[in-house]
Steps between C-alpha positions, in 0.01 A plus 500: 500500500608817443735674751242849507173286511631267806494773793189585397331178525676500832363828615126388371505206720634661806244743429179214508665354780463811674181575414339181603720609803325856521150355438531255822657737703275800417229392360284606161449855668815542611547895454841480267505754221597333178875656563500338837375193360733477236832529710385345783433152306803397319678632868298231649565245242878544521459433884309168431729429206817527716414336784410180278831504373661536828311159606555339142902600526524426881374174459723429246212425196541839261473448155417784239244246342266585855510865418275440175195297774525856709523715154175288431334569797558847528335574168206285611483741754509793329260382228261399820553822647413713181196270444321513827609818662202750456639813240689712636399898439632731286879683623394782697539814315668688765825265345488701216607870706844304534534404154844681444707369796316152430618506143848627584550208732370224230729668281802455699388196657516357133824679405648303786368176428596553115846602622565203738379273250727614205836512738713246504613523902375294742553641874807287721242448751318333233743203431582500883146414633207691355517286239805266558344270801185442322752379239606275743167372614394420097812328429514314832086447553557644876535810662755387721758730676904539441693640839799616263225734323480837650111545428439116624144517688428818305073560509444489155134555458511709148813333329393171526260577269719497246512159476102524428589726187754313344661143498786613644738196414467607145624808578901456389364366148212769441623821630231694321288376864659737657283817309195294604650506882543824491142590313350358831686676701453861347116434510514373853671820569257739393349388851694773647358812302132353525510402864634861606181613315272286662645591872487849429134449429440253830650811708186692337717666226306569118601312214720883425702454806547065442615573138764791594642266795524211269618728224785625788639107568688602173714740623675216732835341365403123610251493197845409263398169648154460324576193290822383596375200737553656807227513744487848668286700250189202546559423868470891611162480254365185688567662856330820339201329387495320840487835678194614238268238611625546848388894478184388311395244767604681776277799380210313385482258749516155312697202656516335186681749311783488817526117454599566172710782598670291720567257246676700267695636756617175615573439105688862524743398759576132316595724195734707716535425910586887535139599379419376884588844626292759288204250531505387892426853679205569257389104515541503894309814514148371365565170687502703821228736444152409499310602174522137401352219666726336767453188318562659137888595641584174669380327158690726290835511728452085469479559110798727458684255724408139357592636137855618585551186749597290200788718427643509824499142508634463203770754573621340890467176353787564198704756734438457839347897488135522505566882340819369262688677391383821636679393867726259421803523763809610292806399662743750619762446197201514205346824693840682518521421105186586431568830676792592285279398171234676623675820630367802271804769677235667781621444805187442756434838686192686589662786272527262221147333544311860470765664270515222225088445517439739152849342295379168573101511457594655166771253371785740491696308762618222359388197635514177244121386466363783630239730278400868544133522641485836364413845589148436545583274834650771637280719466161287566716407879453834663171525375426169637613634883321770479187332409572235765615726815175715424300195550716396820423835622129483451476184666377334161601131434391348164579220296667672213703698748614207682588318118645818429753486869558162448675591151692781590621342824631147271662787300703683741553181712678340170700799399632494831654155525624498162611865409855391532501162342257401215228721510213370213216713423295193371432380813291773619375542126153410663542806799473809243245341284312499838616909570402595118119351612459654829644815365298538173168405694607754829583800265175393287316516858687874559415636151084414531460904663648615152319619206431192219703717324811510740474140521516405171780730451689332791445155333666559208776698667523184685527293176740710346738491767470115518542508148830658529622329713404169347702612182794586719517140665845391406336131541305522201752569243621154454120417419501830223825376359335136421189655331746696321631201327124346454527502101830279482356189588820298391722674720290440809504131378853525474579642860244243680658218325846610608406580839329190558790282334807708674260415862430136390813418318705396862214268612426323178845419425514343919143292479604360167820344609390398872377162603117518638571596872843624512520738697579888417764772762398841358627842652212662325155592668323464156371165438213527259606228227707334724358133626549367796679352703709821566712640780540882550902609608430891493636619806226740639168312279622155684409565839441202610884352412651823631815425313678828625560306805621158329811377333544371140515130668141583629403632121667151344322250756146696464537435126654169475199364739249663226664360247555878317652425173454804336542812623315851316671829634511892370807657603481820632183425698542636834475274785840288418610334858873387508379171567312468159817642343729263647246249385522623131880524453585146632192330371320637200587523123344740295288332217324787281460873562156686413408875438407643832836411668324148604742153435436151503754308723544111551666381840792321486491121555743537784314757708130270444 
C-alpha cells in the first residue's frame, strides 16, 4: 500500500475506535462540538491502540499481521458510529468571525506537514527510541527491555504506534515507509494548535480568542519538531485536550466528560512522564472540590490511574524503575560525565539564573537542542502574573487560573534546575500553549467594556503581531526552504535515498554477514535497523554497566560471556571510557568503515 495512504488508514481507525469509545463514555447527547469530537476520538483511539500493543509486545505475541484485525475493527466502528449517531448540526456560525487566524493556522499547519514529509532527516531521537525500540519489538515480537539502553523502560504510549502504521521490519528494504511515518506524525501533531483552541474556549474564551491562541503556538521554536518522529509537539496537544474537557466538565458539571478527561490525561503522561506536572495541580484541584459528585472523582482518579498502571509495570518490570528512565540512579562516575557533556558555560548563581532568563528563552544562548520560544513568551509571562496576582488579591480561585499557575510554576521550576546544563524548551512546549489560552480569553474578558469597534481593532492588531512574529520564527525556515524545492521532485528523491542508504548502509552490511543470534557491542545509542541481540558500550547511555568504573578485563569477560562477535562503533561519539578503549586496541579489527564516522569491527579470535 502506498506509503501516504497507510497513516491515514491508521488515523481512521484510531479515530472509530475512539468514537465507539466517546459514544460509551458520553453517550448520544454527549455535548462535544464537532471540533471537540473530532480531536478527541482518534486521541482516544491511540490510547486503546497503544495499550493493546503494550499487552501484545509484553507478552511476547506482536506481529504486524494483528494490526490489520484492529485496522478492521476500527473502521467498523467508525462506519457504526456515522450510521447510528443522530446528525450532527450545522458548524456554528460564530466559527466563521475567526476565519483568518483559523485559515492562517491550516495554512501553516499544512506547510509543515508538506515540509516534514519532503525532507529527507529523520530526528536522532528517532533512531534511538521514538522509533528505534518499536523496531525492536517488530523484529523481535516482544517489547522486552535492554539495561545497556539508556531509554530502557521508556513509557512509550505514542511511538509505539508506529509499529501500527507501518511493518516496521521492512523498514531497511523500503525506506520510502519512513514519509508514511512521518505523515502520521505531522497529522497527529496538529493536536497541539486545535487543542489550544478548544481550551481557550472551555476557559469561556470565543472562537476569536481560541483561534489567535492557537494561531500564537507558532511563534514557539519546538514546532521544528512537527514531523520528525519525536513526540513533544502531540504529547503537549494530548495533555491540552485533557485540560479542555477538564475545564468543560468542571464548568458544566458532567462526570462523564472528567472520566474521559482523566483518560486522556493518563494517555498524556504515557506519551511523556513530564506532562504529570502541568496536569496534576489542575487534575487534583477538581478532585478536591466539590462541583462533581464524590463518586464521579473517585471513579475518574481510578480511570486515570488503571490506564497508566500498565506502563509502570511495564517500565519496573524491564528496569527496576517504576518512572524509568526519568529517575534512574546515575552513578557518581556517569553523572560527573554527564555534567561535563552537559555543561552549557553558566556557572549556577542566583545572578546567572535571573540574568540569563531573556538569552536563553529566546535561543541566543547557545545550548545544543535547545529552541527559541520566541518573543511572544516573554511577553504573554508578565501578563500572565498580573492577571494571576489580581485574582490572588481578590480572593478569586478558578479553574483556568489554577491550569494557568500550574503552567507557569512547571515553567519556572524547569528553567531553574536546568538553566546551567541542558535547558530544552520542548518540554514545557505544552506550558505556553496553556499561557497563550488563558491570556487571549482574560484580555478578551478585559476588552468586553470597549466599543465593537475597539475590539475588533484590537483583534487584528493582535493577529498582526502574531503574524509577525510567526514569520520571524527562526524554526520555520527549514520547513520554507523544503517547499522551496517542491517542483524538483528528483532531487528530493535523490536526497531521501541517500540519506536513508548512508543511515542504513552500516547495519545492512552487519545483519547480512551475522549468524541468526549473534550477538551485536555497539557504542551508538541509535538502534533503529539494528536486530537484536545487542549490547550498548557508550559510556554515559550504558548505565547500567557503568564502565567508567571497570577495566578492559571487565569489558572482554562481559563480551566473551555474550558471545559479541561483532562489534558496530562511530568514533568520535562522546562517552568513550578507557576501559572500552583498551578493549578496542587489544581486541578488535576494523572490518569496513561507513559515512557517518560509524565502522564495522570483528573481535579477534584470541580475545573471544
Amino acid at each position: 500500500m502506498p506509503s501516504i495512504l497507510t497513516p491515514c488508514l491508521a488515523l481512521l481507525s484510531m479515530a472509530g475506535l475512539g468514537a465507539l469509545a466517546l459514544r460509551f463514555a458520553l453517550g448520544r447527547a454527549d455535548g462535544l462540538s464537532r471540533l471537540e469530537r473530532a480531536v478527541t476520538a482518534p486521541a482516544l483511539g491511540m490510547l486503546a491502540y497503544s495499550l493493546i500493543l503494550l499487552f501484545a509486545g509484553a507478552a511476547g505475541m506482536f506481529a504486524y499481521a494483528w494490526v490489520w484485525v484492529l485496522h478492521a475493527a476500527g473502521l467498523a466502528g467508525l462506519a457504526f458510529v456515522l450510521v447510528v449517531s443522530p446528525q450532527r448540526p450545522a458548524m456554528s456560525s460564530a466559527i466563521a468571525v475567526a476565519w483568518l487566524p483559523l485559515a492562517l493556522m491550516a495554512l501553516l499547519c499544512v506547510a509543515l506537514t508538506v515540509g516534514s514529509f519532503l525532507s529527507p532527516l529523520m530526528h536522532p531521537d528517532a533512531r534511538q527510541y521514538h522509533l528505534g525500540l518499536p523496531w525492536l519489538m517488530s523484529v523481535s515480537g516482544s517489547l522486552s527491555g535492554n539495561d545497556t539502553l539508556l531509554h530502557n523502560g521508556t513509557y512509550l504510549g505514542y511511538d509505539i504506534l508506529y509499529s501500527s502504521v507501518a511493518d516496521l521490519k521492512r523498514l531497511g528494504d523500503v525506506p520510502a515507509m519512513a514519509d508514511g511515518l512521518k505523515l502520521f506524525n505531522a497529522i497527529t501533531s496538529a493536536f497541539f494548535p486545535l487543542s489550544t483552541l478548544l481550551l481557550c474556549r472551555a476557559f469561556g474564551g470565543s472562537w476569536r480568542a481560541g483561534a489567535l491562541a492557537a494561531l500564537a503556538t507558532f511563534t514557539l521554536g519546538p514546532v521544528v519538531y512537527w514531523g520528525f518522529l519525536k513526540n513533544d509537539i502531540v504529547a503537549a496537544g494530548v495533555g491540552l485536550l485533557s485540560l479542555a474537557l477538564l475545564a468543560n466538565a468542571y464548568e458544566q458539571v458532567k462526570p462523564r466528560m472528567f472520566f474521559v478527561a482523566c483518560a486522556l490525561a493518563a494517555y498524556a503522561v504515557s506519551i511523556k512522564i513530564t506532562n504529570i506536572f502541568p496536569l496534576l495541580l489542575p487534575f487534583a484541584f477538581v478532585c478536591f472540590s466539590r462541583r462533581l459528585p464524590p463518586k464521579a472523582r473517585i471513579v475518574g482518579a481510578v480511570i486515570g490511574l488503571v490506564l497508566i498502571l500498565p506502563w509502570v509495570i511495564y517500565a519496573y518490570a524491564v528496569s527496576g524503575n517504576p518512572i524509568a528512565p526519568v529517575a534512574t540512579p546515575f552513578p557518581e562516575e556517569i553523572r560527573l560525565a554527564a555534567a561535563v557533556r552537559n555543561s552549557n558555560g553558566i556557572e549556577a548563581s542566583a545572578y546567572n539564573l535571573v540574568n540569563q532568563f531573556v538569552p536563553i528563552v529566546l535561543g541566543r544562548y547557545p545550548i545544543p537542542g535547545n529552541q527559541s520560544l520566541g518573543i511572544l513568551s516573554l511577553l504573554v509571562v508578565p501578563v500572565l502574573l498580573a492577571f494571576l496576582i489580581g485574582d490572588a488579591v481578590k480572593r478569586r480561585v478558578e479553574l483556568a487560573s489554577v491550569i494557568a499557575c500550574s503552567a507557569l510554576l512547571w515553567f519556572f521550576v524547569f528553567y531553574a534546575s536546568t538553566y546551567d546544563n541542558r535547558f530544552l524548551s520542548r518540554y514545557v512546549l505544552i506550558c505556553f500553549a496553556i499561557l497563550f489560552s488563558f491570556a487571549c480569553f482574560r484580555v478578551e474578558v478585559r476588552l468586553r467594556g470597549y466599543p465593537y469597534k475597539s475590539r475588533i481593532a484590537a483583534y487584528f492588531a493582535g493577529i498582526a503581531l502574531v503574524c509577525a512574529l510567526v514569520v520571524q520564527n527562526p524554526s520555520l525556515g527549514a520547513a520554507y526552504e523544503r517547499l522551496a524545492v517542491l517542483q524538483d521532485a528528483q532531487r528530493i528523491g535523490r536526497e531521501k535515498a541517500t540519506e536513508a542508504e548512508g543511515y542504513a548502509a552500516p547495519y545492512q552490511v552487519l545483519n547480512r554477514i551475522r549468524k541468526p543470534g549473534e550477538a551485536v557491542g555497539i557504542n551508538d545509542h541509535m538502534v533503529l535497523f539494528l536486530e537484536p541481540p545487542l549490547f550498548n558500550l557508550h559510556g554515559m547511555h550504558a548505565v547500567g554497566l557503568n564502565l567508567y568504573a571497570k577495566d578492559a578485563d571487565y569489558v572482554k569477560r562481559y563480551l566473551s560471556e555474550r558471545s559479541v562477535r561483532y562489534l558496530l562503533f562511530r568514533q568520535g561519539i562522546s562517552g568513550g571510557t578507557p576501559a572500552v578503549e583498551q578493549y578496542m586496541a587489544e581486541c578488535a579489527q576494523r572490518v569496513q568503515s561507513f559515512s557517518g564516522g560509524r565502522s564495522l569491527y570483528v573481535v579477534k579470535s584470541d580475545c573471544w
